[in-house]
Amino acid sequence: MKCKLCPLFLLLLILCCNVFAQEKKDSVTKTATTTSANADTSVVSSEKTVFSIIFGKYPKHREGVYITHGGDGPLLSFASMKNNGEHLRNIPRFTMFLNVGSNFNKDFSRNFGVFTGINLKNIGLISKPADSLKLKQRVYTLGVPLGIKVGDLSSGSLFFFAGGEIDMAINYKEKQFVDGDKVHKFNEWFSDRTPLLMPSLFAGFRFNPGFGLKVQYYPQNFFNKDFKTKDKDGNSVYPYKNLEANLMFVTFSYNFSGIDYFKVKRKRHYMKMKSGKAEFEVNY
């Protein structure tokens, strides 16, 4: 009986092996077909327009240090002058050139910030020691301000500023007029006729798109009382020994770049939807 069942058992074993081999072959063929289809789908997907949704939050204020360029434009100077304690007649001085500079700004919030920088200014005064004599005296200075800003700093619509500045006198120039005719002029680099360092205080306001008014006052004497020179006979003279002059000016300040402020959104969050080059934004 057992011998009769052996051929039947062997036939069943062969049939099972054939079925298993066929299923494995079909499985491999199916896998290859699926991989090929996925590759084709990937190619098609890469050619389609990608749609994305991005959620984000706006900063509370402009971050980091940023630079503004400009300076003091038209500048009108006034002086309080005394010679031997007596008032000395002087004339307001107006100039437009050359007053330029750059400031480095740091905002700590939407409404408060600080700044420093470097500015080139043309400051001076006009005096009349006598009816027939007029003197124009000016210096070019390089100044380093340090100040604060309070107001709408995010859009620059209106803010106030104040601080102090140290100016270094780099070029002194003097013109003498007699009866309206110019009779003498000279200029000196790093002259001893004025102090080398000239401290000052300033305050003002600025409004969009970057213009403003500023008042600046120099409490130190404009002239160096210890300056010594020689007269025609070779004698030592101190031309500014008894002269006191305190300078103040008003200027129409400006910024010609950096005034396009980063617009800090009133609504803090945003949702951007992009599809190709098209973009749509919702603030909330």
GROMACS .gro file of C-alpha atoms in nm:
model
  284
    1MET     CA    1   0.000   0.000   0.000
    2LYS     CA    2   0.281   0.229   0.091
    3CYS     CA    3   0.454   0.164  -0.241
    4LYS     CA    4   0.139   0.253  -0.425
    5LEU     CA    5   0.114   0.593  -0.249
    6CYS     CA    6   0.474   0.697  -0.323
    7PRO     CA    7   0.415   0.794  -0.688
    8LEU     CA    8   0.108   0.995  -0.585
    9PHE     CA    9   0.303   1.181  -0.313
   10LEU     CA   10   0.588   1.254  -0.556
   11LEU     CA   11   0.342   1.394  -0.815
   12LEU     CA   12   0.184   1.627  -0.556
   13LEU     CA   13   0.530   1.752  -0.451
   14ILE     CA   14   0.623   1.835  -0.813
   15LEU     CA   15   0.293   2.019  -0.867
   16CYS     CA   16   0.346   2.230  -0.548
   17CYS     CA   17   0.697   2.325  -0.655
   18ASN     CA   18   0.573   2.436  -0.997
   19VAL     CA   19   0.295   2.650  -0.842
   20PHE     CA   20   0.539   2.815  -0.597
   21ALA     CA   21   0.786   2.891  -0.877
   22GLN     CA   22   0.507   3.042  -1.091
   23GLU     CA   23   0.382   3.260  -0.802
   24LYS     CA   24   0.736   3.388  -0.735
   25LYS     CA   25   0.784   3.470  -1.103
   26ASP     CA   26   0.450   3.653  -1.115
   27SER     CA   27   0.545   3.842  -0.798
   28VAL     CA   28   0.879   3.957  -0.945
   29THR     CA   29   0.711   4.059  -1.269
   30LYS     CA   30   0.444   4.252  -1.078
   31THR     CA   31   0.707   4.430  -0.865
   32ALA     CA   32   0.905   4.539  -1.172
   33THR     CA   33   0.588   4.664  -1.338
   34THR     CA   34   0.491   4.860  -1.024
   35THR     CA   35   0.838   5.018  -1.000
   36SER     CA   36   0.824   5.122  -1.363
   37ALA     CA   37   0.478   5.271  -1.312
   38ASN     CA   38   0.595   5.465  -1.004
   39ALA     CA   39   0.890   5.604  -1.200
   40ASP     CA   40   0.654   5.720  -1.473
   41THR     CA   41   0.423   5.874  -1.212
   42SER     CA   42   0.721   6.056  -1.054
   43VAL     CA   43   0.814   6.206  -1.388
   44VAL     CA   44   0.457   6.319  -1.445
   45SER     CA   45   0.439   6.467  -1.093
   46SER     CA   46   0.760   6.665  -1.143
   47GLU     CA   47   0.607   6.824  -1.447
   48LYS     CA   48   0.294   6.930  -1.257
   49THR     CA   49   0.259   7.267  -1.076
   50VAL     CA   50   0.344   7.240  -0.705
   51PHE     CA   51   0.091   7.389  -0.462
   52SER     CA   52   0.209   7.480  -0.111
   53ILE     CA   53   0.073   7.649   0.200
   54ILE     CA   54   0.314   7.832   0.434
   55PHE     CA   55   0.231   7.961   0.782
   56GLY     CA   56   0.454   8.222   0.951
   57LYS     CA   57   0.489   8.509   1.196
   58TYR     CA   58   0.608   8.864   1.129
   59PRO     CA   59   0.884   9.015   1.349
   60LYS     CA   60   0.771   9.272   1.607
   61HIS     CA   61   1.022   9.527   1.476
   62ARG     CA   62   1.304   9.560   1.227
   63GLU     CA   63   1.575   9.321   1.341
   64GLY     CA   64   1.951   9.367   1.332
   65VAL     CA   65   2.158   9.677   1.257
   66TYR     CA   66   2.064   9.875   0.946
   67ILE     CA   67   2.222  10.178   0.778
   68THR     CA   68   2.060  10.503   0.669
   69HIS     CA   69   2.235  10.762   0.452
   70GLY     CA   70   2.171  11.134   0.445
   71GLY     CA   71   2.280  11.416   0.671
   72ASP     CA   72   2.216  11.781   0.747
   73GLY     CA   73   2.086  11.963   0.441
   74PRO     CA   74   2.030  12.340   0.435
   75LEU     CA   75   2.187  12.465   0.758
   76LEU     CA   76   2.113  12.798   0.928
   77SER     CA   77   2.363  12.893   1.201
   78PHE     CA   78   2.331  13.144   1.484
   79ALA     CA   79   2.598  13.251   1.733
   80SER     CA   80   2.613  13.425   2.066
   81MET     CA   81   2.936  13.627   2.049
   82LYS     CA   82   3.113  13.848   2.302
   83ASN     CA   83   3.440  14.037   2.285
   84ASN     CA   84   3.580  14.147   2.623
   85GLY     CA   85   3.240  14.065   2.772
   86GLU     CA   86   3.051  14.292   2.533
   87HIS     CA   87   2.807  14.168   2.273
   88LEU     CA   88   2.958  14.137   1.926
   89ARG     CA   89   2.728  14.188   1.630
   90ASN     CA   90   2.691  13.882   1.409
   91ILE     CA   91   2.479  13.767   1.116
   92PRO     CA   92   2.298  13.431   1.073
   93ARG     CA   93   2.490  13.207   0.837
   94PHE     CA   94   2.318  12.989   0.574
   95THR     CA   95   2.487  12.706   0.386
   96MET     CA   96   2.382  12.398   0.191
   97PHE     CA   97   2.716  12.226   0.123
   98LEU     CA   98   2.864  11.994   0.224
   99ASN     CA   99   2.659  11.818   0.491
  100VAL     CA  100   2.638  11.439   0.447
  101GLY     CA  101   2.661  11.129   0.663
  102SER     CA  102   2.558  10.774   0.746
  103ASN     CA  103   2.396  10.634   1.058
  104PHE     CA  104   2.394  10.284   1.204
  105ASN     CA  105   2.056  10.207   1.362
  106LYS     CA  106   1.935   9.946   1.607
  107ASP     CA  107   1.566   9.920   1.699
  108PHE     CA  108   1.471   9.741   2.021
  109SER     CA  109   1.098   9.767   1.961
  110ARG     CA  110   0.850   9.929   1.725
  111ASN     CA  111   0.887  10.258   1.916
  112PHE     CA  112   1.239  10.275   2.061
  113GLY     CA  113   1.587  10.256   1.909
  114VAL     CA  114   1.941  10.395   1.919
  115PHE     CA  115   2.180  10.515   1.650
  116THR     CA  116   2.536  10.627   1.587
  117GLY     CA  117   2.736  10.701   1.273
  118ILE     CA  118   2.965  10.955   1.110
  119ASN     CA  119   2.870  11.293   0.961
  120LEU     CA  120   3.055  11.561   0.764
  121LYS     CA  121   2.933  11.913   0.844
  122ASN     CA  122   3.008  12.270   0.739
  123ILE     CA  123   2.955  12.489   1.046
  124GLY     CA  124   3.059  12.845   1.121
  125LEU     CA  125   2.957  13.204   1.188
  126ILE     CA  126   2.963  13.555   1.044
  127SER     CA  127   3.060  13.851   1.262
  128LYS     CA  128   3.092  14.230   1.219
  129PRO     CA  129   3.361  14.363   1.457
  130ALA     CA  130   3.316  14.703   1.288
  131ASP     CA  131   3.075  14.860   1.043
  132SER     CA  132   3.324  14.830   0.758
  133LEU     CA  133   3.465  14.489   0.855
  134LYS     CA  134   3.294  14.152   0.816
  135LEU     CA  135   3.446  13.811   0.898
  136LYS     CA  136   3.326  13.470   0.776
  137GLN     CA  137   3.475  13.183   0.974
  138ARG     CA  138   3.384  12.819   0.929
  139VAL     CA  139   3.515  12.466   0.990
  140TYR     CA  140   3.448  12.134   0.827
  141THR     CA  141   3.402  11.869   1.094
  142LEU     CA  142   3.370  11.492   1.113
  143GLY     CA  143   3.116  11.407   1.381
  144VAL     CA  144   3.017  11.088   1.562
  145PRO     CA  145   2.665  11.110   1.708
  146LEU     CA  146   2.506  10.889   1.972
  147GLY     CA  147   2.132  10.923   2.015
  148ILE     CA  148   1.797  10.763   2.083
  149LYS     CA  149   1.480  10.747   1.873
  150VAL     CA  150   1.122  10.739   2.006
  151GLY     CA  151   0.810  10.706   1.790
  152ASP     CA  152   0.693  10.511   1.490
  153LEU     CA  153   1.018  10.342   1.386
  154SER     CA  154   0.857  10.059   1.189
  155SER     CA  155   0.717  10.278   0.910
  156GLY     CA  156   0.900  10.604   0.982
  157SER     CA  157   0.580  10.811   0.976
  158LEU     CA  158   0.697  11.024   1.273
  159PHE     CA  159   0.960  10.982   1.544
  160PHE     CA  160   1.167  11.207   1.770
  161PHE     CA  161   1.537  11.179   1.835
  162ALA     CA  162   1.792  11.337   2.069
  163GLY     CA  163   2.151  11.284   2.178
  164GLY     CA  164   2.504  11.416   2.172
  165GLU     CA  165   2.784  11.436   1.919
  166ILE     CA  166   3.159  11.484   1.914
  167ASP     CA  167   3.293  11.674   1.611
  168MET     CA  168   3.655  11.682   1.502
  169ALA     CA  169   3.755  12.003   1.322
  170ILE     CA  170   3.948  11.910   1.008
  171ASN     CA  171   3.957  12.230   0.800
  172TYR     CA  172   3.929  12.594   0.905
  173LYS     CA  173   3.855  12.874   0.658
  174GLU     CA  174   3.835  13.250   0.709
  175LYS     CA  175   3.735  13.535   0.477
  176GLN     CA  176   3.771  13.907   0.549
  177PHE     CA  177   3.558  14.173   0.383
  178VAL     CA  178   3.613  14.551   0.400
  179ASP     CA  179   3.325  14.764   0.278
  180GLY     CA  180   3.181  14.459   0.107
  181ASP     CA  181   3.499  14.370  -0.082
  182LYS     CA  182   3.686  14.048  -0.006
  183VAL     CA  183   4.041  14.147   0.091
  184HIS     CA  184   4.181  13.829   0.241
  185LYS     CA  185   4.107  13.460   0.278
  186PHE     CA  186   4.290  13.146   0.389
  187ASN     CA  187   4.223  12.792   0.510
  188GLU     CA  188   4.416  12.554   0.734
  189TRP     CA  189   4.396  12.181   0.788
  190PHE     CA  190   4.361  12.081   1.155
  191SER     CA  191   4.402  12.442   1.256
  192ASP     CA  192   4.470  12.548   1.615
  193ARG     CA  193   4.234  12.843   1.574
  194THR     CA  194   3.945  12.624   1.693
  195PRO     CA  195   3.935  12.333   1.939
  196LEU     CA  196   4.015  12.002   1.774
  197LEU     CA  197   3.715  11.832   1.940
  198MET     CA  198   3.383  12.013   1.955
  199PRO     CA  199   3.104  11.847   2.162
  200SER     CA  200   2.740  11.929   2.100
  201LEU     CA  201   2.381  11.837   2.189
  202PHE     CA  202   2.100  11.785   1.939
  203ALA     CA  203   1.728  11.710   1.920
  204GLY     CA  204   1.470  11.693   1.644
  205PHE     CA  205   1.205  11.490   1.467
  206ARG     CA  206   1.172  11.304   1.139
  207PHE     CA  207   0.873  11.210   0.930
  208ASN     CA  208   0.802  10.999   0.622
  209PRO     CA  209   0.964  10.979   0.369
  210GLY     CA  210   1.282  11.068   0.562
  211PHE     CA  211   1.283  11.445   0.610
  212GLY     CA  212   1.298  11.627   0.941
  213LEU     CA  213   1.418  11.921   1.147
  214LYS     CA  214   1.710  11.922   1.389
  215VAL     CA  215   1.852  12.176   1.633
  216GLN     CA  216   2.215  12.138   1.744
  217TYR     CA  217   2.397  12.343   2.009
  218TYR     CA  218   2.772  12.372   2.082
  219PRO     CA  219   2.830  12.483   2.443
  220GLN     CA  220   3.207  12.507   2.395
  221ASN     CA  221   3.376  12.823   2.266
  222PHE     CA  222   3.408  12.807   1.887
  223PHE     CA  223   3.754  12.969   1.905
  224ASN     CA  224   4.072  12.860   2.080
  225LYS     CA  225   4.172  13.141   2.317
  226ASP     CA  226   4.526  13.005   2.344
  227PHE     CA  227   4.591  13.028   1.970
  228LYS     CA  228   4.905  13.235   1.902
  229THR     CA  229   5.031  13.391   1.580
  230LYS     CA  230   5.270  13.664   1.467
  231ASP     CA  231   5.182  14.012   1.351
  232LYS     CA  232   5.364  14.203   1.075
  233ASP     CA  233   5.632  14.312   1.320
  234GLY     CA  234   5.696  13.957   1.442
  235ASN     CA  235   5.528  14.006   1.777
  236SER     CA  236   5.320  13.729   1.931
  237VAL     CA  237   4.948  13.800   1.936
  238TYR     CA  238   4.642  13.607   2.062
  239PRO     CA  239   4.360  13.706   1.823
  240TYR     CA  240   4.089  13.509   2.008
  241LYS     CA  241   4.200  13.569   2.366
  242ASN     CA  242   3.896  13.779   2.461
  243LEU     CA  243   3.650  13.627   2.214
  244GLU     CA  244   3.358  13.403   2.316
  245ALA     CA  245   3.136  13.240   2.057
  246ASN     CA  246   2.874  12.970   2.112
  247LEU     CA  247   2.726  12.821   1.800
  248MET     CA  248   2.378  12.680   1.733
  249PHE     CA  249   2.221  12.572   1.406
  250VAL     CA  250   1.888  12.456   1.268
  251THR     CA  251   1.889  12.215   0.976
  252PHE     CA  252   1.642  12.047   0.744
  253SER     CA  253   1.783  11.696   0.778
  254TYR     CA  254   1.717  11.416   0.530
  255ASN     CA  255   1.776  11.052   0.442
  256PHE     CA  256   1.806  10.954   0.076
  257SER     CA  257   1.828  10.579   0.132
  258GLY     CA  258   1.719  10.348   0.407
  259ILE     CA  259   1.391  10.540   0.431
  260ASP     CA  260   1.189  10.261   0.271
  261TYR     CA  261   1.134  10.105   0.610
  262PHE     CA  262   1.053   9.739   0.650
  263LYS     CA  263   0.678   9.750   0.699
  264VAL     CA  264   0.601   9.570   1.023
  265LYS     CA  265   0.253   9.428   0.984
  266ARG     CA  266  -0.013   9.518   1.238
  267LYS     CA  267  -0.144   9.163   1.209
  268ARG     CA  268   0.119   8.931   1.348
  269HIS     CA  269   0.066   8.609   1.148
  270TYR     CA  270   0.034   8.519   0.784
  271MET     CA  271  -0.064   8.230   0.559
  272LYS     CA  272   0.087   8.218   0.209
  273MET     CA  273  -0.052   7.997  -0.066
  274LYS     CA  274   0.175   7.941  -0.364
  275SER     CA  275   0.106   7.773  -0.696
  276GLY     CA  276   0.386   7.815  -0.946
  277LYS     CA  277   0.454   8.187  -0.974
  278ALA     CA  278   0.117   8.282  -0.828
  279GLU     CA  279   0.110   8.374  -0.459
  280PHE     CA  280  -0.171   8.474  -0.224
  281GLU     CA  281  -0.124   8.598   0.134
  282VAL     CA  282  -0.369   8.624   0.422
  283ASN     CA  283  -0.282   8.813   0.745
  284TYR     CA  284  -0.446   8.734   1.075
   0.00000   0.00000   0.00000
